[in-house]
PDB file of C-alpha atoms and ligand atoms in Angstrom:
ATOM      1  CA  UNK A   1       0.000   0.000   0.000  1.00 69.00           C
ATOM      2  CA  UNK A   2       1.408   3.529  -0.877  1.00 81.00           C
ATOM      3  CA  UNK A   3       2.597   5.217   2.255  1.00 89.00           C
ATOM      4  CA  UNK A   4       0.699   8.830   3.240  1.00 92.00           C
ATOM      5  CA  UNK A   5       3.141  11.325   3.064  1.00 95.00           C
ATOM      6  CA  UNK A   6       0.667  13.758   4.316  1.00 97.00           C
ATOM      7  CA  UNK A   7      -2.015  13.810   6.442  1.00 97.00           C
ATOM      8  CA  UNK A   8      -3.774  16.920   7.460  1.00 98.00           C
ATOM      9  CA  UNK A   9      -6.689  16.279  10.445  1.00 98.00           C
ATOM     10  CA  UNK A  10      -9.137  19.193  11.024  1.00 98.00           C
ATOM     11  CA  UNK A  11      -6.207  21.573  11.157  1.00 98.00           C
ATOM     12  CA  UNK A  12      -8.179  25.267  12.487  1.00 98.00           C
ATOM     13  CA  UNK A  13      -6.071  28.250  12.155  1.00 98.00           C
ATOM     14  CA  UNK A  14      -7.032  31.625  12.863  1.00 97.00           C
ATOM     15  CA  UNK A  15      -5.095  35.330  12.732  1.00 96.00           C
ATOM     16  CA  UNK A  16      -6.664  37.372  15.731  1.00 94.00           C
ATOM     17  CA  UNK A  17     -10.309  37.450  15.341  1.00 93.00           C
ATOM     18  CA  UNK A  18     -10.077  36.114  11.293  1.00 95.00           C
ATOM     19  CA  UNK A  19     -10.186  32.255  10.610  1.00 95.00           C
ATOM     20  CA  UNK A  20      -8.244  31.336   7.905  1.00 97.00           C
ATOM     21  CA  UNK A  21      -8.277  27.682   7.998  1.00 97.00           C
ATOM     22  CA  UNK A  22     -11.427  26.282   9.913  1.00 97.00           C
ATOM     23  CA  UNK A  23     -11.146  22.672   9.754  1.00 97.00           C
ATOM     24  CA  UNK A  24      -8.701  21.123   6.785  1.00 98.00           C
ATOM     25  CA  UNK A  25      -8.785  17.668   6.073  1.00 97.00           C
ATOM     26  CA  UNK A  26      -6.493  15.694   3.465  1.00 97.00           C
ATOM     27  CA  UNK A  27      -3.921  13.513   2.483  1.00 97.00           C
ATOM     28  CA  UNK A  28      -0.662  12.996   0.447  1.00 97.00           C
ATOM     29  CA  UNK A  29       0.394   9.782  -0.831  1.00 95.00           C
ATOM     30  CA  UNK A  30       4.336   9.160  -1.555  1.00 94.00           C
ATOM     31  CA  UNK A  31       4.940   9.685  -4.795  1.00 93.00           C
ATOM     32  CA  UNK A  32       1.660  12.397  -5.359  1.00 95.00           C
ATOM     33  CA  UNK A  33       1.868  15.854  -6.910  1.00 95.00           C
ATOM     34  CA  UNK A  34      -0.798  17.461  -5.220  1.00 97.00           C
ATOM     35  CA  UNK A  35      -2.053  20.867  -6.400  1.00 96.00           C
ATOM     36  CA  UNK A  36      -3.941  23.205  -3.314  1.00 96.00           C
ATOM     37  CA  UNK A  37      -5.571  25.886  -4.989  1.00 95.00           C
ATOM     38  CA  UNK A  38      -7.689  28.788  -4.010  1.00 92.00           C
ATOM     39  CA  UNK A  39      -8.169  32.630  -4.395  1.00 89.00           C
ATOM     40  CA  UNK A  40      -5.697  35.032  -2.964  1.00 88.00           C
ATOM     41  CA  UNK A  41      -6.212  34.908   0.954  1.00 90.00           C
ATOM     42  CA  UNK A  42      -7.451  31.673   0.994  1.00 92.00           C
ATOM     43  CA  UNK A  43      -5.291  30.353   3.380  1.00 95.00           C
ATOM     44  CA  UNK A  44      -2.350  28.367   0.723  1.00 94.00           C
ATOM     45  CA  UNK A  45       0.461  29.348   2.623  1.00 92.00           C
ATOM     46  CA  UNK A  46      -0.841  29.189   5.717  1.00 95.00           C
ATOM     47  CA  UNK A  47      -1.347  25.669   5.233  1.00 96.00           C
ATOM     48  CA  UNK A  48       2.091  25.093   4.142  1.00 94.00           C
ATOM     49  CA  UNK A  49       3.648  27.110   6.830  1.00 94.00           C
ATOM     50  CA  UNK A  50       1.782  24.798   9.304  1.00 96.00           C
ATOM     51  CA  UNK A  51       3.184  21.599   7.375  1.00 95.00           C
ATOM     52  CA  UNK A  52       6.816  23.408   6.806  1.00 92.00           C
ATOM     53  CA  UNK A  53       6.417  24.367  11.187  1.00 93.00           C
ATOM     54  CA  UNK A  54       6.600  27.696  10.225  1.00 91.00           C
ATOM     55  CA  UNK A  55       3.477  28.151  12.120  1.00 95.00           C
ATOM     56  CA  UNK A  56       1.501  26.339  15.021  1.00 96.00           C
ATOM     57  CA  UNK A  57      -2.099  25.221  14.237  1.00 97.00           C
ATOM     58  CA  UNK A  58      -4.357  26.628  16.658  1.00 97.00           C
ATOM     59  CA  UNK A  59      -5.876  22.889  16.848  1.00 97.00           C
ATOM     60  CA  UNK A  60      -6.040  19.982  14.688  1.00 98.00           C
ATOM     61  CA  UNK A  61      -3.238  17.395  13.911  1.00 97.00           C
ATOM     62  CA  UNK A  62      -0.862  17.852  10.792  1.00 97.00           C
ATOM     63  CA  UNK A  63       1.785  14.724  10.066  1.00 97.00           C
ATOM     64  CA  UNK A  64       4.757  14.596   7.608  1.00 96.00           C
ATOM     65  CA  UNK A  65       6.476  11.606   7.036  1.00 95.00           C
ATOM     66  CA  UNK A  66       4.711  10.027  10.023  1.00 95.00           C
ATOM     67  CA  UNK A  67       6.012  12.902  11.881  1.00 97.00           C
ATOM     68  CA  UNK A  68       4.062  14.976  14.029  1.00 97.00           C
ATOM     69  CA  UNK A  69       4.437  18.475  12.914  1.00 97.00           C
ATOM     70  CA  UNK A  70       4.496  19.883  16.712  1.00 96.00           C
ATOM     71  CA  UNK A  71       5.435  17.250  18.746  1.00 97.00           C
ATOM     72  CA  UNK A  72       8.509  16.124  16.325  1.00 96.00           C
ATOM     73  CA  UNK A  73       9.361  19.615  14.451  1.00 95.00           C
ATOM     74  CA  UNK A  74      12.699  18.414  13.679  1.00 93.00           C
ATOM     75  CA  UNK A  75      12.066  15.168  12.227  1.00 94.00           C
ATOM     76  CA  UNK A  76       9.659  17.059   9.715  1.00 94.00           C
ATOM     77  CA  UNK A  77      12.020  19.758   8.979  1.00 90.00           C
ATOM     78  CA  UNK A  78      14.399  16.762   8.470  1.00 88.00           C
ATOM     79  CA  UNK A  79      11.890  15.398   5.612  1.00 90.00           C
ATOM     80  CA  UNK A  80      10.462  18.190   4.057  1.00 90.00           C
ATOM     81  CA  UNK A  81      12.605  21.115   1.477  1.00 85.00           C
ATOM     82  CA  UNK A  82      10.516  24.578   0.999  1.00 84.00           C
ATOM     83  CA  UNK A  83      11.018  26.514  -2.072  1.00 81.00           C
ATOM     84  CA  UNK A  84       8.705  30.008  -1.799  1.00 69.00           C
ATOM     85  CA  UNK A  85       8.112  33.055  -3.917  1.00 65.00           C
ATOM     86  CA  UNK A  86      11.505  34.458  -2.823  1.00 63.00           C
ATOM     87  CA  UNK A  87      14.590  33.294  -3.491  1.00 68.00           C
ATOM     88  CA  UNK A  88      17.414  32.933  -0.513  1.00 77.00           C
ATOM     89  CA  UNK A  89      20.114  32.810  -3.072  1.00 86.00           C
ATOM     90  CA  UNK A  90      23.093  34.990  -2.114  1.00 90.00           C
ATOM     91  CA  UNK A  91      22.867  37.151  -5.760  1.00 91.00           C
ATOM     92  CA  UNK A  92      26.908  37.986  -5.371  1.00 93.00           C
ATOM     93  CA  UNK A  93      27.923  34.043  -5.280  1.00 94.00           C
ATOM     94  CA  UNK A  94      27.614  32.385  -8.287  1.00 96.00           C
ATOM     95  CA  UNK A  95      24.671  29.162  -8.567  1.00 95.00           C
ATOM     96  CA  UNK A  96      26.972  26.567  -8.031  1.00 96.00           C
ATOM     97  CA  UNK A  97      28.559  28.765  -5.186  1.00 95.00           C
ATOM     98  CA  UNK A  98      24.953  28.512  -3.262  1.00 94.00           C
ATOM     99  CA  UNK A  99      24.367  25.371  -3.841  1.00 94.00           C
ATOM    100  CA  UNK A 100      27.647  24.092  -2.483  1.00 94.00           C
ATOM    101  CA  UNK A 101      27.323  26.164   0.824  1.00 91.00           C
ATOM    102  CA  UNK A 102      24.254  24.705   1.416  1.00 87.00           C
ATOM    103  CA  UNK A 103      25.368  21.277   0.728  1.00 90.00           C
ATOM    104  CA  UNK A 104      28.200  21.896   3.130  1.00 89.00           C
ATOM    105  CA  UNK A 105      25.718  23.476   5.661  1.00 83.00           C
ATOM    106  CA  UNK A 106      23.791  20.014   5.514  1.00 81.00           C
ATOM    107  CA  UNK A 107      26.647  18.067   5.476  1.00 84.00           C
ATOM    108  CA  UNK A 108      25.517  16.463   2.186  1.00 87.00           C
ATOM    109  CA  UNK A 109      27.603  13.249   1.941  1.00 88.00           C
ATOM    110  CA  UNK A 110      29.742  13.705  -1.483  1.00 91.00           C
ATOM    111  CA  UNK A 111      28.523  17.507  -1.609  1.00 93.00           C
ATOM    112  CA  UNK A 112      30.469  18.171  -5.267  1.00 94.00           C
ATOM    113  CA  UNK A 113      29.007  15.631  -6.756  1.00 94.00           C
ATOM    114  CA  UNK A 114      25.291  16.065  -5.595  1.00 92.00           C
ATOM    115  CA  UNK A 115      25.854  19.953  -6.680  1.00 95.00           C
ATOM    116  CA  UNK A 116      26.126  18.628 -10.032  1.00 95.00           C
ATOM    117  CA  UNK A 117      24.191  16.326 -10.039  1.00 91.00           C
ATOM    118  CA  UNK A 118      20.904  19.033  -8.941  1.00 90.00           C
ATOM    119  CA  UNK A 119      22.257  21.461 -11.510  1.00 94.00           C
ATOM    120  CA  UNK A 120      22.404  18.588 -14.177  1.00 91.00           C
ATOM    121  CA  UNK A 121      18.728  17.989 -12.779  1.00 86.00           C
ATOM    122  CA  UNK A 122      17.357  21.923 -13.267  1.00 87.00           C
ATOM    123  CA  UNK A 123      19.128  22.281 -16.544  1.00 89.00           C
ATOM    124  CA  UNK A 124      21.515  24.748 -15.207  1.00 92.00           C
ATOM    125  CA  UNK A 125      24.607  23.266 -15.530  1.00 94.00           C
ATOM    126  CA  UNK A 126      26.191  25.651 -18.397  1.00 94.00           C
ATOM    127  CA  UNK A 127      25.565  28.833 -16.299  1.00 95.00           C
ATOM    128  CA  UNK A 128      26.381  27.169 -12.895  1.00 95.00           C
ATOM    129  CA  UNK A 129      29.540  29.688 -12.726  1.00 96.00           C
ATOM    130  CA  UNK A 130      27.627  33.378 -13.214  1.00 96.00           C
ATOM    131  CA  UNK A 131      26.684  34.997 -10.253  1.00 96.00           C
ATOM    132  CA  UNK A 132      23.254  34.409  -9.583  1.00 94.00           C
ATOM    133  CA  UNK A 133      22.664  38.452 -10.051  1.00 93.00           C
ATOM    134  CA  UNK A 134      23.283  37.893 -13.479  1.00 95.00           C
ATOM    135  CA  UNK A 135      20.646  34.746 -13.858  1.00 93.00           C
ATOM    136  CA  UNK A 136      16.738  35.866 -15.332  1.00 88.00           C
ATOM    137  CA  UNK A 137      13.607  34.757 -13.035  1.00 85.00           C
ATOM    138  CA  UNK A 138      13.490  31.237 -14.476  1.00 86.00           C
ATOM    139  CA  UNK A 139      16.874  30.504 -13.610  1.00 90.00           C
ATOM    140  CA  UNK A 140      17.227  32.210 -10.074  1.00 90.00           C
ATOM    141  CA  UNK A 141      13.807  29.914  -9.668  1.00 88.00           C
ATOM    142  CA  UNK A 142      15.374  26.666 -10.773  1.00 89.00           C
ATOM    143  CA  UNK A 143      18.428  26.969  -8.587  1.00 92.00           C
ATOM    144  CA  UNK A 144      16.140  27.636  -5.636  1.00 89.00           C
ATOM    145  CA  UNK A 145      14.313  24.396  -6.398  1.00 88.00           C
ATOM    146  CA  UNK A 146      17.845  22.345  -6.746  1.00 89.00           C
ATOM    147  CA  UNK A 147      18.788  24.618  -3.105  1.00 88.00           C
ATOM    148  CA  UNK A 148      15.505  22.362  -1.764  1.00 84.00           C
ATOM    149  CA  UNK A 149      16.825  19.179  -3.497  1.00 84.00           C
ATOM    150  CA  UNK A 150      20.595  19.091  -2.008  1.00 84.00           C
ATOM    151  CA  UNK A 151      19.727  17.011   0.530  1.00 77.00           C
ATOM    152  CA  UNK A 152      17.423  14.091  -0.227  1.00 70.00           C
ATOM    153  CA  UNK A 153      14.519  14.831   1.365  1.00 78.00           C
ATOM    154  CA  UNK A 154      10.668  13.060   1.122  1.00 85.00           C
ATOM    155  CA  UNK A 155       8.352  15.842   0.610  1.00 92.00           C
ATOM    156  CA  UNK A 156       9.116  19.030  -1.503  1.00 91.00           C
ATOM    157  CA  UNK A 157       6.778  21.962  -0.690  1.00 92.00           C
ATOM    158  CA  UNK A 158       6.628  24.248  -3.617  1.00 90.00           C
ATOM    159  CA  UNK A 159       4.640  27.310  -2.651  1.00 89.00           C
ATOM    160  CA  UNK A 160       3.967  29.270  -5.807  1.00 88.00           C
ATOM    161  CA  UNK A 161       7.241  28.502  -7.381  1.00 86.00           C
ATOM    162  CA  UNK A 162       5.745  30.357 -11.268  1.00 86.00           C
ATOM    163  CA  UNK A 163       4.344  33.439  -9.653  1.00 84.00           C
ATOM    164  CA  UNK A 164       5.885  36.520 -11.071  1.00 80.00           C
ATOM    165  CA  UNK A 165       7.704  35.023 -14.108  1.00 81.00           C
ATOM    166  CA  UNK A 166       7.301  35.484 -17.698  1.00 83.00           C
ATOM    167  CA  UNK A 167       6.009  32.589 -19.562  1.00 84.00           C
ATOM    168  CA  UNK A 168       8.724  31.082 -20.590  1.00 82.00           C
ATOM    169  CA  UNK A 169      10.487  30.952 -17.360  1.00 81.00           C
ATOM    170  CA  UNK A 170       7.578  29.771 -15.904  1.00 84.00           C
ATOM    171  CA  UNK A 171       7.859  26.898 -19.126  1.00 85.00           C
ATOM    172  CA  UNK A 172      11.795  26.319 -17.184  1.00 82.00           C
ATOM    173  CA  UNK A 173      10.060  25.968 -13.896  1.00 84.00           C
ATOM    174  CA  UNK A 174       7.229  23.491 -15.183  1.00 86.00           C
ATOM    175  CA  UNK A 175       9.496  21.425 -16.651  1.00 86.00           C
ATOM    176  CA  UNK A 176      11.862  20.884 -13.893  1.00 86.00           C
ATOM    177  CA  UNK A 177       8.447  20.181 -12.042  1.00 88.00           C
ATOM    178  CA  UNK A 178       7.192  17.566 -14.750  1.00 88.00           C
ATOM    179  CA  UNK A 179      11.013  15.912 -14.204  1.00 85.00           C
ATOM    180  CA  UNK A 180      10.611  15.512 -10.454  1.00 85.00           C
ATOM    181  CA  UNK A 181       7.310  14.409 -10.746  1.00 86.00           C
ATOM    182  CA  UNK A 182       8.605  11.688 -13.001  1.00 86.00           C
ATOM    183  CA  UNK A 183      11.027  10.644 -10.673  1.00 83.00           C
ATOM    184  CA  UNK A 184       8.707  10.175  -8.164  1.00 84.00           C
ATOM    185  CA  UNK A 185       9.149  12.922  -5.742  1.00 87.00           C
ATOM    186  CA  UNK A 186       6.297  13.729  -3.359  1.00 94.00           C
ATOM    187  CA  UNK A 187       4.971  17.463  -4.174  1.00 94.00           C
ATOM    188  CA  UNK A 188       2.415  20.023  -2.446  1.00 95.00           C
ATOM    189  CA  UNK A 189       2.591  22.601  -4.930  1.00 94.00           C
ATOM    190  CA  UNK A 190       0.443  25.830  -4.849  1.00 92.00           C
ATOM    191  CA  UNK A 191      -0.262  28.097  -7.980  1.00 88.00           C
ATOM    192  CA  UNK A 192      -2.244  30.507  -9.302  1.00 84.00           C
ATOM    193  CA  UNK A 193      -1.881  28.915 -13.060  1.00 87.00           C
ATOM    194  CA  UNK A 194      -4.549  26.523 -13.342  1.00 90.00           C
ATOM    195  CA  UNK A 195      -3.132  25.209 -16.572  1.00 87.00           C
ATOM    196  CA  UNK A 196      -0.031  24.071 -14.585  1.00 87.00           C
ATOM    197  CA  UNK A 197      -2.086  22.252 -11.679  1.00 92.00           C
ATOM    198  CA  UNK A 198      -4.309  20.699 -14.284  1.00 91.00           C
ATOM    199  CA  UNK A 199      -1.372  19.187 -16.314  1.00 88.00           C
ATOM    200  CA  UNK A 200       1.085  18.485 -13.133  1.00 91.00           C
ATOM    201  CA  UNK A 201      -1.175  17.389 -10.153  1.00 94.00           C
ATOM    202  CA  UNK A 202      -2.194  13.704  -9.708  1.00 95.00           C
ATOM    203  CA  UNK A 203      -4.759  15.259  -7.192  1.00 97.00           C
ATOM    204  CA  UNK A 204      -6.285  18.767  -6.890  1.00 97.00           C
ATOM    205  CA  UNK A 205      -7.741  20.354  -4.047  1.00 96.00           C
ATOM    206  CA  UNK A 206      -9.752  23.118  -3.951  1.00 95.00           C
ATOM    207  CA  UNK A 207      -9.588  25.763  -0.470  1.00 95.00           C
ATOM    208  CA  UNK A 208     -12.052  27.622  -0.146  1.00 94.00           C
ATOM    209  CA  UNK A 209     -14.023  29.458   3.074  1.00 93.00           C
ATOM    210  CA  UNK A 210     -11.064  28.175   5.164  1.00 95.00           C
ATOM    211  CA  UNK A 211     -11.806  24.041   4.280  1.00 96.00           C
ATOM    212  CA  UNK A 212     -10.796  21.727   1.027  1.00 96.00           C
ATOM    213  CA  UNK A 213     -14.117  22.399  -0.925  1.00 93.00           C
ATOM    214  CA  UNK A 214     -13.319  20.023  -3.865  1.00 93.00           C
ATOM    215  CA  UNK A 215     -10.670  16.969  -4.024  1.00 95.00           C
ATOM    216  CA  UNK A 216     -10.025  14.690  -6.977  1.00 96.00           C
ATOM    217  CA  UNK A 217      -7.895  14.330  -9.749  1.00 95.00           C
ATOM    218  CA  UNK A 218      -8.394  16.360 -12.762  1.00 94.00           C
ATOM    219  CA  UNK A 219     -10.955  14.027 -14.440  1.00 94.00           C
ATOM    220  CA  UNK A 220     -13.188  13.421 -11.359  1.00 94.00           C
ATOM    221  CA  UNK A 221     -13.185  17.284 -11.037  1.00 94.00           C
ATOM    222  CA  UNK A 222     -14.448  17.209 -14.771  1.00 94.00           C
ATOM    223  CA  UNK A 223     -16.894  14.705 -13.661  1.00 94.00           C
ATOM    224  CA  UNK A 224     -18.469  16.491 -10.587  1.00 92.00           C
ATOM    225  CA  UNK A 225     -18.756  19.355 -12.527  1.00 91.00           C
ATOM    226  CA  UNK A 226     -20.153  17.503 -15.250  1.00 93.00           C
ATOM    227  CA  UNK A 227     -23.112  16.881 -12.839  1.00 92.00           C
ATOM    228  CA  UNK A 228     -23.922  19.740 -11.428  1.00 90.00           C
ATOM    229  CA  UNK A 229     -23.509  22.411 -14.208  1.00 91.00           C
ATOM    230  CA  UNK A 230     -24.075  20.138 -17.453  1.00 91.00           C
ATOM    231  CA  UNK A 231     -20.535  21.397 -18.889  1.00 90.00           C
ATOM    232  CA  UNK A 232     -19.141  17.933 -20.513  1.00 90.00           C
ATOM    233  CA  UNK A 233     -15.085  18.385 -20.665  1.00 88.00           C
ATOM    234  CA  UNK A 234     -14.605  21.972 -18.468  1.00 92.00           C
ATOM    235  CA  UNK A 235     -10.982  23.393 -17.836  1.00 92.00           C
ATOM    236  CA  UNK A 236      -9.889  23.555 -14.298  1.00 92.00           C
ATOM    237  CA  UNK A 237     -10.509  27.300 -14.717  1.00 92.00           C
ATOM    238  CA  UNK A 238     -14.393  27.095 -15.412  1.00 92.00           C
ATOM    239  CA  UNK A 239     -14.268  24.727 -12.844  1.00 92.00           C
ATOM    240  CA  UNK A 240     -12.292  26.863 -10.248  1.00 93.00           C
ATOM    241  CA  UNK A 241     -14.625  29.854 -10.522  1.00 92.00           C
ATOM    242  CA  UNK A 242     -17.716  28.396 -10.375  1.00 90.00           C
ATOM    243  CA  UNK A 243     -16.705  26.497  -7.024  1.00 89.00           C
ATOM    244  CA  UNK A 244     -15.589  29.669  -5.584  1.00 88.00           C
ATOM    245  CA  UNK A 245     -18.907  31.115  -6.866  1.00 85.00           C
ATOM    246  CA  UNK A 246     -20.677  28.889  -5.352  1.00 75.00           C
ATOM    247  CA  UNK A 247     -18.969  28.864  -2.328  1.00 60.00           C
ATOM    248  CA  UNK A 248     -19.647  32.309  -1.413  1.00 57.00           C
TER     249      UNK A 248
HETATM  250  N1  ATP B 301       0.953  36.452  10.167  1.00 80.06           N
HETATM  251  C1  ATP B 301      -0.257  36.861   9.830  1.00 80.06           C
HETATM  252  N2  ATP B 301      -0.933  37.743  10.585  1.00 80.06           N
HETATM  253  C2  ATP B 301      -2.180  38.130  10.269  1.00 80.06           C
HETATM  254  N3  ATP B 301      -2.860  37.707   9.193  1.00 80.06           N
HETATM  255  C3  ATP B 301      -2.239  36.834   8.394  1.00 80.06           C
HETATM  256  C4  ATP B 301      -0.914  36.345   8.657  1.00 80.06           C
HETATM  257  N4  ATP B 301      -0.580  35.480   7.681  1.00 80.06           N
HETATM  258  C5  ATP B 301      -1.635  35.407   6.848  1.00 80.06           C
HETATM  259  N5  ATP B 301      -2.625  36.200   7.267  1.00 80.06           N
HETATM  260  C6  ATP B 301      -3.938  36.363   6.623  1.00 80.06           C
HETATM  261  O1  ATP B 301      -4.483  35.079   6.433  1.00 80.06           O
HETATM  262  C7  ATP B 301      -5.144  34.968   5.193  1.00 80.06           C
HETATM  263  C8  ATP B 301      -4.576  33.814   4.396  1.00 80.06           C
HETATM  264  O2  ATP B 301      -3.281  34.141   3.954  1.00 80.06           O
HETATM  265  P1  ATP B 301      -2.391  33.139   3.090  1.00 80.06           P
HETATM  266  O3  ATP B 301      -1.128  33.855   2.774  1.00 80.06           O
HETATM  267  O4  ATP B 301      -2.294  31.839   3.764  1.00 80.06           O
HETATM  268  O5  ATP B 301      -3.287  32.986   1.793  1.00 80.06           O
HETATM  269  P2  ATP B 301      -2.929  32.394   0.369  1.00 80.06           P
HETATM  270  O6  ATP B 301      -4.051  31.496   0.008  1.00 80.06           O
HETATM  271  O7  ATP B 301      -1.567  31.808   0.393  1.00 80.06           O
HETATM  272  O8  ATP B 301      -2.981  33.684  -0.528  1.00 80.06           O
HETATM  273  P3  ATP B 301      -2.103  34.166  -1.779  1.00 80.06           P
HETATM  274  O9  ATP B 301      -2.593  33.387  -2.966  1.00 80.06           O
HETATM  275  O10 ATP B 301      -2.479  35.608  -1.857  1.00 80.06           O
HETATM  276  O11 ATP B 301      -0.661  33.941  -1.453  1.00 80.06           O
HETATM  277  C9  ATP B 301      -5.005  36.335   4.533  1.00 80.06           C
HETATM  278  O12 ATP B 301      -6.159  37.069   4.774  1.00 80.06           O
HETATM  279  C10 ATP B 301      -3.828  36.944   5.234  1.00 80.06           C
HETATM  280  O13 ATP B 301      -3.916  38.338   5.247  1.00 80.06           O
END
């Protein structure tokens, strides 16, 4: 049976008198890419933060790797890498520069060769030697995504990794994605490309009004909405709007 990489229990989470999250439920099996969607302020990161122990549910139970994410913080920060919207490269040291310091800060095990072998694995092997200042979106993008792959760890949280970028860096990105995916690595991604989660995620959940409004993969979602609104074949788009319609 496939292991759950993920599994989020009623987590409730709420900022002073607003509640963000008020009861999340769901699961990540090893090996998933699973796309969490939902308008701007819908809680995305919040959630993430939670899994990442950024931040402390206010109740609820969150596990990562079998790890709680309060009462074993370490073992989850052990298991998980976090790539955001901002990069934490050092723009004056060159990619390969980063990517070494951190292997040496993790005391990767053969830290040359598993430099190259992440910069083989973003495609940015021929401008591993320019300072990162120097690199466009795309690229400072993909070397934060090898900077969460130095050390091998079982869940990769990729928290808007497209947002801001041009298309075709955002085409870089989506690749490396597709590559990872293919190898088998366990993803939460969040975007606000619809196109991306619909071609990427084996699952995709929908957060809305602070819970998971809509789970399934991209052909049950087709299905459900089949049902309700008559609409035989819908992109995840129709179908993202007219849950959030609904919702409110
Ligand atoms: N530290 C904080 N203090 C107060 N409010 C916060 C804090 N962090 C988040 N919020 C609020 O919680 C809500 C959810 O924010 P969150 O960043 O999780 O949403 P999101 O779904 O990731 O949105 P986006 O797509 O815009 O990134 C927002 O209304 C936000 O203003």
């Amino acid at each position: 049976m496939t292991k759950n990489m993920i599994r989020v229990s009623n987590v409730i989470k709420s900022f002073g008198d607003k509640e963000v999250l008020k009861g999340v439920d769901f699961e990540v099996k090893e090996g998933e890419v699973y796309a969490l969607l939902g308008s701007n302020g819908a809680g995305k990161t919040t959630m993430i933060n939670i899994l990442a122990t950024l931040l402390t549910a206010d109740s609820g139970t969150a596990m990562v790797n079998g790890y709680d994410v309060v009462k074993e913080a370490q073992n989850v920060r052990d298991s998980i890498a976090l790539t955001g919207q901002f990069s934490a490269l050092d723009e004056f040291m060159t990619g390969r520069e980063n990517l070494l310091l951190m292997a040496n800060l993790w005391k990767v095990p053969n830290a040359r060769e598993k430099v190259e072998e992440v910069l083989d694995k973003v495609g940015m092997t021929s401008a591993a030697d320019k300072r990162v200042k120097s690199y466009s979106g795309g690229m400072k993008r993909r070397v934060d995504i090898a900077m969460g792959l130095i050390s091998a760890r079982s869940v990769l949280f990729l928290d808007e990794p497209t947002t801001g970028l041009d298309p075709e860096a955002r085409y870089e990105v989506y690749e490396v994605i597709k590559e990872l995916k293919n190898e088998g690595t366990t993803i939460v991604l969040t975007t606000q490309y619809l196109k991306e989660a619909e071609e990427l995620a084996d699952k995709i959940a929908i957060l809305h009004g602070g819970q998971i409004v809509v789970e399934g993969d991209f052909s049950e979602l087709q299905a459900q909405h089949h049902k309700e609104h008559g609409e035989k074949n819908a992109n995840l788009e129709d179908i993202f709007i007219k849950v959030v319609k609904k919702g409110k």
